[in-house]
Coordinates of C-alpha atoms and ligand atoms in Angstrom, one line a residue:
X973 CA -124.6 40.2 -178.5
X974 CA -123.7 41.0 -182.4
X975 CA -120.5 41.6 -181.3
X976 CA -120.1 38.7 -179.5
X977 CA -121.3 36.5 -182.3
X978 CA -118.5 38.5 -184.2
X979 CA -115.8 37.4 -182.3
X980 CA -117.3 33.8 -182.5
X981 CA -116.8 34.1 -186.3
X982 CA -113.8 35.5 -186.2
X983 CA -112.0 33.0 -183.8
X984 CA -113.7 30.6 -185.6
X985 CA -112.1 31.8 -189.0
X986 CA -108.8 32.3 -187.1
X987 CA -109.0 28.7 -185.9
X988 CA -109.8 26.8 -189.2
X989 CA -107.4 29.1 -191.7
X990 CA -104.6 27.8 -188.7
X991 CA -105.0 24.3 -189.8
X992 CA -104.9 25.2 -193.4
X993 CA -103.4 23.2 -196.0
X994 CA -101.1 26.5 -196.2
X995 CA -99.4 25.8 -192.8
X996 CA -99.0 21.8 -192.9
X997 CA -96.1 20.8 -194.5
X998 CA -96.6 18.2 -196.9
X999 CA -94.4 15.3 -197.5
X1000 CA -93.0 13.5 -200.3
X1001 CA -91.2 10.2 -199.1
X1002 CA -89.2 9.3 -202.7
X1003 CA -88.2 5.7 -202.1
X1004 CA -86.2 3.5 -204.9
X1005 CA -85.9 0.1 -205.4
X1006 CA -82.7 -1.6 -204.9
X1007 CA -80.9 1.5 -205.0
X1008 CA -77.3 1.6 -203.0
X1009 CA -75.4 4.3 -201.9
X1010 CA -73.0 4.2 -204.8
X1011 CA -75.6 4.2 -207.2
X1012 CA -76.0 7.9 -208.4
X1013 CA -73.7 11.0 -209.4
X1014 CA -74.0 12.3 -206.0
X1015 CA -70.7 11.7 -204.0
X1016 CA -72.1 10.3 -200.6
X1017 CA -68.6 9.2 -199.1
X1018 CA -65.9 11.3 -197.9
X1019 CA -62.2 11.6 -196.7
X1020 CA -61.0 11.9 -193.8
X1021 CA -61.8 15.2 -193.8
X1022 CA -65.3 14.9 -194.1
X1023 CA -65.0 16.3 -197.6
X1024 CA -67.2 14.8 -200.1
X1025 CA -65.1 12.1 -202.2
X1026 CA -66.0 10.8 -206.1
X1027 CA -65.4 7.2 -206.8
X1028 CA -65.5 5.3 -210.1
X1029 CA -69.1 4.5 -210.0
X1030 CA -69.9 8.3 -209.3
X1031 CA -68.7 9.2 -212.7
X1032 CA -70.5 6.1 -214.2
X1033 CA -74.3 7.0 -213.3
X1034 CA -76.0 9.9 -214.0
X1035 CA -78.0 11.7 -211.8
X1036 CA -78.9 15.4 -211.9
X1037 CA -81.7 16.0 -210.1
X1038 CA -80.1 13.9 -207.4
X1039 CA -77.7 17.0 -207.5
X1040 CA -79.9 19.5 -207.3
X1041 CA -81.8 17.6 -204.4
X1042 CA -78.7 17.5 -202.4
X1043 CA -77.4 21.0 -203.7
X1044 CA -80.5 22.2 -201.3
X1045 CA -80.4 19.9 -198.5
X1046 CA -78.6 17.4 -196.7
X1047 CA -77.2 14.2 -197.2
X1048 CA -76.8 11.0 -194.6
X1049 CA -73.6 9.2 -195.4
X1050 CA -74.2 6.3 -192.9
X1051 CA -77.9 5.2 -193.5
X1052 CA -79.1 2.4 -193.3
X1053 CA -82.2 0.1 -194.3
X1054 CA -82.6 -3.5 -194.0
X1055 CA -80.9 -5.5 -196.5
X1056 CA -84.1 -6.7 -198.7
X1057 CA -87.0 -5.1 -200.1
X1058 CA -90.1 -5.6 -197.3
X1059 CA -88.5 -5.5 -194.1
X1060 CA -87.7 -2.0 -194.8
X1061 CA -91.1 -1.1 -196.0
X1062 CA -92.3 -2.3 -193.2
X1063 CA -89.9 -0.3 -191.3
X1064 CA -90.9 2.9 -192.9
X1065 CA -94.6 1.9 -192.2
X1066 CA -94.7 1.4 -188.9
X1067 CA -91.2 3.1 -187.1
X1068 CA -90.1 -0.2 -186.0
X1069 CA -86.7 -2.3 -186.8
X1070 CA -87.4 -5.4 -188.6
X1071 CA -86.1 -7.5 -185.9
X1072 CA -89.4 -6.3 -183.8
X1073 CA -91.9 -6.1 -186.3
X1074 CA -90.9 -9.8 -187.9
X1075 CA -91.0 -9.3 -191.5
X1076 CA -87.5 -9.4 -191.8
X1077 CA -87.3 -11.3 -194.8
X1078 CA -88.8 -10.2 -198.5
X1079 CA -92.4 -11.4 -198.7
X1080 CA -92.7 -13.9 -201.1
X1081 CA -96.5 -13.4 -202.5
X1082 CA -97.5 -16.7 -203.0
X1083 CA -95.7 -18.7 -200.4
X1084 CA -94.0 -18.6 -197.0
X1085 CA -90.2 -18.1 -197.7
X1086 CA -89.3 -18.2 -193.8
X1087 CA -86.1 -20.9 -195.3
X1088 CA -85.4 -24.3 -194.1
X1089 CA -84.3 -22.9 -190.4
X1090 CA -86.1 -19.5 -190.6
X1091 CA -88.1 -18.4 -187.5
X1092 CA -91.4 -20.5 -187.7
X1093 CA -93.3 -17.4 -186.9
X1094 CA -91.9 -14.6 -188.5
X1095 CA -94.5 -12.3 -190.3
X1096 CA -94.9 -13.2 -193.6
X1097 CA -98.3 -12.0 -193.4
X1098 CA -96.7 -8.5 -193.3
X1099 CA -98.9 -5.6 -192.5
X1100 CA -102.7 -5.9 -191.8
X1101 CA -104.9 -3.7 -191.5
X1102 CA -105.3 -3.3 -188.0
X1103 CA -101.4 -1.8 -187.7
X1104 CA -100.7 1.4 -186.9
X1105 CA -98.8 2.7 -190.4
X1106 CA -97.5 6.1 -190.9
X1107 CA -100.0 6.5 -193.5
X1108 CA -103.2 5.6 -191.6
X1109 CA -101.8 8.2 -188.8
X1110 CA -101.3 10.7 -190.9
X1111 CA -105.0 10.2 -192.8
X1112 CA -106.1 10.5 -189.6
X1113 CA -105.0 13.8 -189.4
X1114 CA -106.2 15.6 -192.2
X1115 CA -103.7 14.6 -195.1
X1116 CA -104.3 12.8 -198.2
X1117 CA -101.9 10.3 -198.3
X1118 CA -101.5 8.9 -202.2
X1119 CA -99.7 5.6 -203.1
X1120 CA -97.7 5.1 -206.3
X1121 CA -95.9 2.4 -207.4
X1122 CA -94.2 -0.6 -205.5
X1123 CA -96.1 -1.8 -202.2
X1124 CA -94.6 -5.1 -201.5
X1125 CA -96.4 -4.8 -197.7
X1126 CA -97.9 -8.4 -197.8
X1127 CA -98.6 -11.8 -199.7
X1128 CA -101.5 -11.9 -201.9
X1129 CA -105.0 -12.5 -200.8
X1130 CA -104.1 -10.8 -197.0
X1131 CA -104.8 -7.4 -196.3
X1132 CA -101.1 -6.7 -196.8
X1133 CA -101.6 -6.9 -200.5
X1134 CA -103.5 -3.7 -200.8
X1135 CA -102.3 -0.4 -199.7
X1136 CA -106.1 1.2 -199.4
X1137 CA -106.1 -1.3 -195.9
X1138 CA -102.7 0.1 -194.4
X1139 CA -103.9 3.8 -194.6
X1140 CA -103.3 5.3 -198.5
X1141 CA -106.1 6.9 -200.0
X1142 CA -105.1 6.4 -202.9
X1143 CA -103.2 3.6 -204.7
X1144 CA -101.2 3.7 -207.8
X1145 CA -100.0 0.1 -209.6
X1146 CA -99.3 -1.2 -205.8
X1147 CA -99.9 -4.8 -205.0
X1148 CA -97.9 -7.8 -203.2
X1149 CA -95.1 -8.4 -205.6
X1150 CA -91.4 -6.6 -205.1
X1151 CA -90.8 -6.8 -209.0
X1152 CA -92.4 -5.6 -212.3
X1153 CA -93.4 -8.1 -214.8
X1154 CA -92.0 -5.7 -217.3
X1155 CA -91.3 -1.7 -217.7
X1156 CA -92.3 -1.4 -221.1
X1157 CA -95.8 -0.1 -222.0
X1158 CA -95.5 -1.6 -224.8
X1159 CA -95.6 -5.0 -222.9
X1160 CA -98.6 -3.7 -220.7
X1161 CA -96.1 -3.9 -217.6
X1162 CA -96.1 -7.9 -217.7
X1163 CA -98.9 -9.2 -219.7
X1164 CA -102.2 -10.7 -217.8
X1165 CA -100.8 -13.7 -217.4
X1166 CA -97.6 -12.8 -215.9
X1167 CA -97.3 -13.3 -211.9
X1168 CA -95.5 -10.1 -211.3
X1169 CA -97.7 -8.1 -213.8
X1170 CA -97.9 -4.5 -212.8
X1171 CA -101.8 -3.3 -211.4
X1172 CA -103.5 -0.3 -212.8
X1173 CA -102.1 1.6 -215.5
X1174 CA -103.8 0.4 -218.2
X1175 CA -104.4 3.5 -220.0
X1176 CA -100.6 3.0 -221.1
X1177 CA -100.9 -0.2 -222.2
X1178 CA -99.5 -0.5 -225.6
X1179 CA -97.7 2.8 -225.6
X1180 CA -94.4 3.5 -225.5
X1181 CA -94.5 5.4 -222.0
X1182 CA -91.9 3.4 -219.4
X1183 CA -93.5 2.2 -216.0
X1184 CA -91.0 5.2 -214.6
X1185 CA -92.4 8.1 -216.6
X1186 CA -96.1 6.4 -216.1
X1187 CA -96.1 6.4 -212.4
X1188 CA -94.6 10.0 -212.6
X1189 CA -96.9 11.4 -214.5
X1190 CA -99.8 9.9 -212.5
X1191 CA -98.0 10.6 -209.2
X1192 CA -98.0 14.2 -211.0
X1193 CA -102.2 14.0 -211.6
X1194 CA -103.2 13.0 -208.0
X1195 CA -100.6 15.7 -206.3
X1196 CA -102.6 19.0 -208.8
X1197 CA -106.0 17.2 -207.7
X1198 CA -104.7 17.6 -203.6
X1199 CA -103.4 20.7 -204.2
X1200 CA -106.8 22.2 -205.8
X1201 CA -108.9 20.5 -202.8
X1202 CA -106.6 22.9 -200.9
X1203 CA -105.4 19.0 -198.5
X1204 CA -101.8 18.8 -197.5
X1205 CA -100.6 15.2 -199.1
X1206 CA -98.2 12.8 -198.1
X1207 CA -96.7 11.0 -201.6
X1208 CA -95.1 7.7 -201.0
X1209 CA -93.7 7.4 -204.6
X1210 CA -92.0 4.3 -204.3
X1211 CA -90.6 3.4 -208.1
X1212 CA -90.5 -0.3 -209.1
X1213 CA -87.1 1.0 -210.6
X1214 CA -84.7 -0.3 -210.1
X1215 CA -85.2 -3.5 -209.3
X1216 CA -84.9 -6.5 -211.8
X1217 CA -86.1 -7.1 -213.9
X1218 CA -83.2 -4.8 -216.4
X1219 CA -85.1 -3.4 -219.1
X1220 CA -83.4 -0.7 -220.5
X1221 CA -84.9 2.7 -221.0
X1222 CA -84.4 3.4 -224.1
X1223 CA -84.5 7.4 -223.1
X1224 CA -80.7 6.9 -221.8
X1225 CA -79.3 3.6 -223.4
X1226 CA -77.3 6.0 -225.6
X1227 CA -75.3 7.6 -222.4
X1228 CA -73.8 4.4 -221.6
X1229 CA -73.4 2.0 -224.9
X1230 CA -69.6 3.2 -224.7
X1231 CA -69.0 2.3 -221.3
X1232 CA -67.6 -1.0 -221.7
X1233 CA -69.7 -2.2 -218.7
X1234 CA -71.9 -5.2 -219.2
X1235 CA -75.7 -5.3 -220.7
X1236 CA -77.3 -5.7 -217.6
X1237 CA -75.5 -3.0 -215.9
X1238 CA -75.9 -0.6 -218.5
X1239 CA -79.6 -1.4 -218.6
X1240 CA -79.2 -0.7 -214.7
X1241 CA -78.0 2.6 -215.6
X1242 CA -80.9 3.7 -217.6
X1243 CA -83.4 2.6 -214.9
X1244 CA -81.4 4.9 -212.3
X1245 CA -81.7 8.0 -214.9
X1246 CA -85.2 7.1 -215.2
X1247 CA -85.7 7.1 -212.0
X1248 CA -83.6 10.2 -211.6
X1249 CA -85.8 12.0 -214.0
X1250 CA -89.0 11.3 -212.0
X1251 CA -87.5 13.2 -209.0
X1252 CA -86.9 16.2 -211.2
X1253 CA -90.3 15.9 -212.4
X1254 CA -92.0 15.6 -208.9
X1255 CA -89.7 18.5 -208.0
X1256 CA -90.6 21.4 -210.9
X1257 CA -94.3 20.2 -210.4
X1258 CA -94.3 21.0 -206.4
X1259 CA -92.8 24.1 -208.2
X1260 CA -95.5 24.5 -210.8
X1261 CA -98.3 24.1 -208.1
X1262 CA -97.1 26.5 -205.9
X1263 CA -96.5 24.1 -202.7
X1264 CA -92.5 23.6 -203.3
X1265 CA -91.8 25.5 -200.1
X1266 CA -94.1 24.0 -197.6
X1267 CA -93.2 20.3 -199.5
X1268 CA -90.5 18.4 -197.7
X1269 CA -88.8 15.7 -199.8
X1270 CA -87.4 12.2 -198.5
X1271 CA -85.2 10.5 -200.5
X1272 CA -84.1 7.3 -200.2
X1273 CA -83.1 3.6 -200.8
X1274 CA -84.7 0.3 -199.8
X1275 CA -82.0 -1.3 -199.4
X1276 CA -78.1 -1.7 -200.7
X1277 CA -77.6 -1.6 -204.0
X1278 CA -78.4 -4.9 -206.5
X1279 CA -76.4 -3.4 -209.6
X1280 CA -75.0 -6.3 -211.5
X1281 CA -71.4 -5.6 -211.4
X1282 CA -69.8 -8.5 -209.5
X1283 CA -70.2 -10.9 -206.8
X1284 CA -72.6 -10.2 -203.8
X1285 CA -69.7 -10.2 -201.1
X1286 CA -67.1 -8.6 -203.7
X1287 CA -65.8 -4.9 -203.6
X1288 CA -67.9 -4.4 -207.1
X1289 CA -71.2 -3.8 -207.3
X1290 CA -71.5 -0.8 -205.1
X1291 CA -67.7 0.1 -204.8
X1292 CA -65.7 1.1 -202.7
X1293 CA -68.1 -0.1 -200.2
X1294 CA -68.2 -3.8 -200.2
X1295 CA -71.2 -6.8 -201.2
X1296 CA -74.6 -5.7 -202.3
X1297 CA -78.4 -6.2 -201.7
X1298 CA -78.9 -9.1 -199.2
X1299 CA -75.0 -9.3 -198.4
X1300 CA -74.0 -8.8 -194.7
X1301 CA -71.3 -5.9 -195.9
X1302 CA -72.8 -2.3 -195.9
X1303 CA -72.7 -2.3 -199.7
X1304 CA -76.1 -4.6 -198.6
X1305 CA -77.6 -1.7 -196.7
X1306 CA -76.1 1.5 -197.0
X1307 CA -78.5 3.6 -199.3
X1308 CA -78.6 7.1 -200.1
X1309 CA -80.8 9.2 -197.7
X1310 CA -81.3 13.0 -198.8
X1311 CA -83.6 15.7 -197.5
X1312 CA -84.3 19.3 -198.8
X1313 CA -87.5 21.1 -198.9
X1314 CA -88.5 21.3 -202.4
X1315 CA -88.3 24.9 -202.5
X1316 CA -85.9 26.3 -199.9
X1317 CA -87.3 29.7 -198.3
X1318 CA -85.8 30.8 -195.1
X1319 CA -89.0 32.8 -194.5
X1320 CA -91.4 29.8 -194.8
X1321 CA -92.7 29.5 -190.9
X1322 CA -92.2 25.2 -191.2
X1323 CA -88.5 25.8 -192.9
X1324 CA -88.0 28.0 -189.6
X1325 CA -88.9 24.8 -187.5
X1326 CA -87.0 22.7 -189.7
X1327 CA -84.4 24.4 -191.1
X1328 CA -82.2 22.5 -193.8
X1329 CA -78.7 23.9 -194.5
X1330 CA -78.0 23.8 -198.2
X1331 CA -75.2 20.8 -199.9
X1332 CA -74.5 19.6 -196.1
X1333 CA -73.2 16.1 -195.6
X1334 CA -74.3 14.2 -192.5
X1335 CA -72.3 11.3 -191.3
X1336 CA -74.4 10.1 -187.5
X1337 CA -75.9 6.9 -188.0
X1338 CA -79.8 6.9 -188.9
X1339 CA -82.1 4.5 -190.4
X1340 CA -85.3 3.7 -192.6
X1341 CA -87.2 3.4 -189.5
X1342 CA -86.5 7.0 -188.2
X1343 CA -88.8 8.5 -190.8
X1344 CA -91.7 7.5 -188.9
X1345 CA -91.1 9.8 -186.1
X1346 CA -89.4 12.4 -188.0
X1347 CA -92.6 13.2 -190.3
X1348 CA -94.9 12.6 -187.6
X1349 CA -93.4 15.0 -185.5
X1350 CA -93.2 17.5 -188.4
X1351 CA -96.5 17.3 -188.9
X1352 CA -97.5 17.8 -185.4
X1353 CA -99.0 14.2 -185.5
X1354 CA -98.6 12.3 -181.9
X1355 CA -97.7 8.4 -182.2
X1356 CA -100.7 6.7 -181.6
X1357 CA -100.7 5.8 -178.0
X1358 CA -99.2 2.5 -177.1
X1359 CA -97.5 1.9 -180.6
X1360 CA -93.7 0.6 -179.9
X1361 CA -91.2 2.9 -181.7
X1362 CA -87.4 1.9 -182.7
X1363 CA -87.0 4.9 -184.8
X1364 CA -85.4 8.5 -182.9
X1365 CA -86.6 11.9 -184.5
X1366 CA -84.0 13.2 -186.7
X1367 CA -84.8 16.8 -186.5
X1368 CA -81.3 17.7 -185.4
X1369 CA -79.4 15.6 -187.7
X1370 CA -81.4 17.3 -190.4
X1371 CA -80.2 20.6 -189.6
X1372 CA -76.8 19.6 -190.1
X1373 CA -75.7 19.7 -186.6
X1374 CA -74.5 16.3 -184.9
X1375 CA -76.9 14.8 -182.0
X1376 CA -75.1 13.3 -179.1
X1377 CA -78.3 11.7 -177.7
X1378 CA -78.3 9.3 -180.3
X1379 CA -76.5 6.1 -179.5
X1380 CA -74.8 5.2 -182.4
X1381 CA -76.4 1.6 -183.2
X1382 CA -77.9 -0.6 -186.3
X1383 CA -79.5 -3.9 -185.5
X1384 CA -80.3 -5.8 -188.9
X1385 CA -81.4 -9.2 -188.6
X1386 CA -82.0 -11.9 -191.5
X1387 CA -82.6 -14.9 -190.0
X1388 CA -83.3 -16.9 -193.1
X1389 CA -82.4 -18.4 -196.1
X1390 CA -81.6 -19.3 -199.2
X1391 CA -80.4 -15.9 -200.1
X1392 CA -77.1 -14.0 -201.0
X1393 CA -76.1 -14.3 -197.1
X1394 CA -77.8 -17.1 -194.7
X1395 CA -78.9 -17.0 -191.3
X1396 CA -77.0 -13.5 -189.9
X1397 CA -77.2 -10.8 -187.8
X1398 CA -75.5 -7.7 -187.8
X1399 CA -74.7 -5.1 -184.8
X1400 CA -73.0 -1.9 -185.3
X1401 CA -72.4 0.2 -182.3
X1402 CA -69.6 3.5 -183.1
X1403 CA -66.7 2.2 -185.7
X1404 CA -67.5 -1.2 -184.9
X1405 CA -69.4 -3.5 -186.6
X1406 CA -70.1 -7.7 -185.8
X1407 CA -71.6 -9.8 -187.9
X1408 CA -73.2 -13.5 -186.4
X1409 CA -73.4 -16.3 -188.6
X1410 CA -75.1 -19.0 -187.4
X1411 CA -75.3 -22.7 -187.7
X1412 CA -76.3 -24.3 -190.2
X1413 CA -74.7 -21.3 -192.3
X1414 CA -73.2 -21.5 -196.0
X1415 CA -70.7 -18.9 -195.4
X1416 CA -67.8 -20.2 -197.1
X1417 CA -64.9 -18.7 -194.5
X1418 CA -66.3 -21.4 -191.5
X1419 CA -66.3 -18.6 -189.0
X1420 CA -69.4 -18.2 -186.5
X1421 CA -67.8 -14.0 -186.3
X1422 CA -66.6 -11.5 -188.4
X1423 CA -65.8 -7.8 -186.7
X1424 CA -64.5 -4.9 -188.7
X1425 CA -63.8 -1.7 -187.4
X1426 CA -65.7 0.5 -190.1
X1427 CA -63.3 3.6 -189.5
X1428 CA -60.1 2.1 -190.1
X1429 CA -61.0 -0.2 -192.5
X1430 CA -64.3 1.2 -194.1
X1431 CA -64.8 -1.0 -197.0
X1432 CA -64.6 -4.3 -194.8
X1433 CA -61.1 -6.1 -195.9
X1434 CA -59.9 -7.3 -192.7
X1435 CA -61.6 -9.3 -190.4
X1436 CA -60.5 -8.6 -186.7
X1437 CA -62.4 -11.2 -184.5
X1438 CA -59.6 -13.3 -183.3
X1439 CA -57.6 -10.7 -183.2
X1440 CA -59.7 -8.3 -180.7
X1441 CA -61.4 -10.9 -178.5
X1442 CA -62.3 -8.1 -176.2
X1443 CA -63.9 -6.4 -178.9
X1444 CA -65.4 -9.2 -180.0
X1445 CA -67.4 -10.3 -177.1
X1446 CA -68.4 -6.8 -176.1
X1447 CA -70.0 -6.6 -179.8
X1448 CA -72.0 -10.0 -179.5
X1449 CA -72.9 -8.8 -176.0
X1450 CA -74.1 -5.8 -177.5
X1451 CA -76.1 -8.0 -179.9
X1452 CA -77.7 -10.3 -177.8
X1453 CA -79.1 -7.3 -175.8
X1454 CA -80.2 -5.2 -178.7
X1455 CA -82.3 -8.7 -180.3
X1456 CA -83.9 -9.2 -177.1
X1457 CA -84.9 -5.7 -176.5
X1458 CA -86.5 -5.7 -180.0
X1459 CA -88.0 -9.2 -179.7
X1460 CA -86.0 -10.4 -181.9
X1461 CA -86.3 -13.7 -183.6
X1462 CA -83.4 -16.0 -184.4
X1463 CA -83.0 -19.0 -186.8
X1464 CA -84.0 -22.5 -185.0
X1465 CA -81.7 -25.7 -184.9
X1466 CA -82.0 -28.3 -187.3
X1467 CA -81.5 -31.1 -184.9
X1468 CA -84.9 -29.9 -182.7
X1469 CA -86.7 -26.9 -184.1
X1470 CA -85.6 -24.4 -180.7
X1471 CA -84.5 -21.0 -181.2
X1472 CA -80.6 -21.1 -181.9
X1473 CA -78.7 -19.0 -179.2
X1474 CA -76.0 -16.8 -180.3
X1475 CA -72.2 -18.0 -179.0
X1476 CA -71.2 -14.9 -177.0
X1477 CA -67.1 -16.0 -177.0
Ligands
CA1905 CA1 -85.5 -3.6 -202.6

């Protein structure tokens, strides 16, 4: 009988040390504002070799721990998100393409910004508290899962607002807005009266500490609290930065008052380094507490990149690639994607089920919504049953190897306006790519089409849709099937409020 009691114990012991915080991997999902592919030190493109290839704007920014991130892990050069701030969220949240969940525009807090022709019931309430978020699954399973910075989930006084209702434990300076009021301290983040101020924070009020550095070193505080209540953690540390508005950190200014470029995008600069720092922070602390092996870090943008170099459907602001946030081009929603465990140790039992080869470059398609089903899977967390997933596990891809079960496909649909492109929707499937402009439009050219074949002509010069009517037709075919298998919604007439139908030529 004592011995049998023994063996109780002991299996018992066995049992709980196996779901120690020891074996769970935690996560650390690093999302930036605003941030393009183009946008960092890191060379992301290549040549036709697949070898990694610097351009201009490489040589402009300065990002180091970007390097070292990438030095460890891999890189996606053809990632996408959505081309504005909440549909992506959104995305990340729940594992689901925009054009199913139906926030596919940014939330506006204080009023519905669906546009003139937008779909009448598209979700501007965003996320509720009922979803099913990535958060709320993974609290679900034993981790702590900590907030900080910008939540931009839903409009003010809804559920959305508040990231404690979709699942965080914990919630750092997150509220409905997409912007900061300010990123000075000194200006207390936006003062009380200003719309976008930022929440929280106040004991940096009045100091000189940028919103960057504060929600670093509070992101920094709640991780060493986790880590001593022995709880594996998943960090969203989604930075304000850098999004407008462009306050310049005066930490960097100096590195690019000779670059000729203008205020604004200098400014830019600064809030990229700053931003840059904070993942060097985050990455010697995961260090410093002794978790850096069993921590796997998600890097990413939100959407293309909004530096203020030029035009929105110019080759400028996030050269070579063309346009920029909210443009139909992929300089509009190509963003940096890299993934490394924080400490790499080819010993560490959940770096043996995930291994991560070092400075690899990986060029299959993927998207923000694939995180859902990556982390839960890494985490040994089951979808919730009956919850609709768009995103594919990207467990392969990760390992550097290429994945021929993927089909190779982006559906990105903005059916709204007044923004930096009206009323589109774009379908990528291989090298091709179609955009749909519909009617009323106020795309400039007067064409319903534009089709580019991405390997050819990569940086979107030449539009081929009356050239390859085959092409053409097969694309908008494609289209029409991928929208109604994600319920999509489209943009409704002006003469009688219906659904406009896509012309398939
Ligand atoms: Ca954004």
């Amino acid at each position: 009988m004592i011995r049998f009691l023994f063996s109780c114990l002991a299996l018992l012991f066995v049992s709980s040390s196996s779901l120690s915080a020891a074996e769970k991997p935690n996560i650390v999902v690093f999302l930036v504002d605003d941030m393009g592919v183009m946008d960092t030190s890191v060379a992301f493109l290549t040549d036709d070799n697949g070898t990694p290839k610097r351009y201009p704007l490489n040589d402009y920014y300065r990002t180091p721990s970007m390097e070292r991130l990438a030095n460890q892990g891999v890189r996606f050069n053809n990632f996408y998100a959505m081309s504005v701030c909440s549909p992506t969220r959104n995305s990340i949240m729940t594992g689901q393409n925009a054009a199913r969940h139906h926030a596919t525009n940014w939330i506006n807090p204080w009023q519905n910004n669906k546009g003139p022709y937008g779909p009448p019931n598209w979700d501007w309430e965003g996320l509720d508290a009922t979803d099913i978020t990535l958060p709320g699954t993974l609290r679900k399973n034993g981790y702590k899962t900590i907030h900080v910075g910008k939540a931009h989930f839903g409009p003010e006084e809804h559920a959305g607002s508040e990231p404690l209702n979709l699942g965080f434990d914990v919630n750092v300076a997150g509220r409905s807005v997409g912007a900061p009021g300010s990123y000075y301290g000194e200006k207390d983040y936006g003062n009380p009266k200003h719309k976008n101020k930022v929440p929280g924070l106040k004991k940096y009020h009045g100091t000189e500490t940028f919103l960057t550095e504060a929600l670093t070193i509070e992101a920094k505080q709640h991780l060493t609290d986790t880590v001593k209540a022995d709880q594996p953690f998943y960090l969203y540390m989604s930075h304000y930065a850098v999004h407008a508005p462009f306050n310049s950190d005066p930490r960097f200014a100096d590195h690019y008052k000779d670059s000729g470029k203008p205020k604004n995008a200098q400014a830019f600069a600064t809030l990229i380094e700053g931003m840059d720092k904070s993942l060097g922070d985050i990455l010697d602390h995961l260090d410093k507490l002794g978790v850096a092996e069993n921590t796997l870090v998600i890097f990413l943008g939100d959407n293309g990149s909004d530096a203020p170099l030029g035009h929105q459907h110019e080759v400028a602001c996030a050269a070579p690639l063309r346009g920029k946030k909210g443009a139909h081009y992929e300089g509009g929603m190509r963003v940096p994607f890299i993934a490394a465990w924080a400490q790499p140790n080819s010993k560490n039992e959940n770096q043996q089920k995930l291994p991560i080869p070092a400075n690899v470059i990986q060029s299959q398609q993927a998207a923000v919504m694939d995180l859902f089903p990556t982390i839960l899977n890494l985490t040994d967390v089951k979808i919730p049953n009956g919850h609709k997933v768009d995103g594919r596990r990207l467990d392969t891809l990760l390992t550097g190897k290429s994945d021929s079960s993927r089909s190779e496909e982006f559906l990105m649909n903005y059916p709204h306006a007044p923004h930096r492109s009206d009323y589109f929707t774009v379908y990528r499937n291989g090298d091709w790519k179609v955009i749909y402009h519909f009617y009323p439009s106020k795309q400039s050219d007067g064409s319903h089409y534009q089709l580019y074949n991405l390997k050819d002509d990569p940086f979107e010069s030449t539009n081929l849709a009356e050239e390859k009517p085959t092409v053409l037709r097969k694309l908008m075919q494609g289209l029409v099937a991928s929208m109604k298998a994600h319920d999509g919604q489209y943009p409704v007439s002006k003469d009688d409020g219906m659904p406009l139908q896509p012309i398939v030529p």
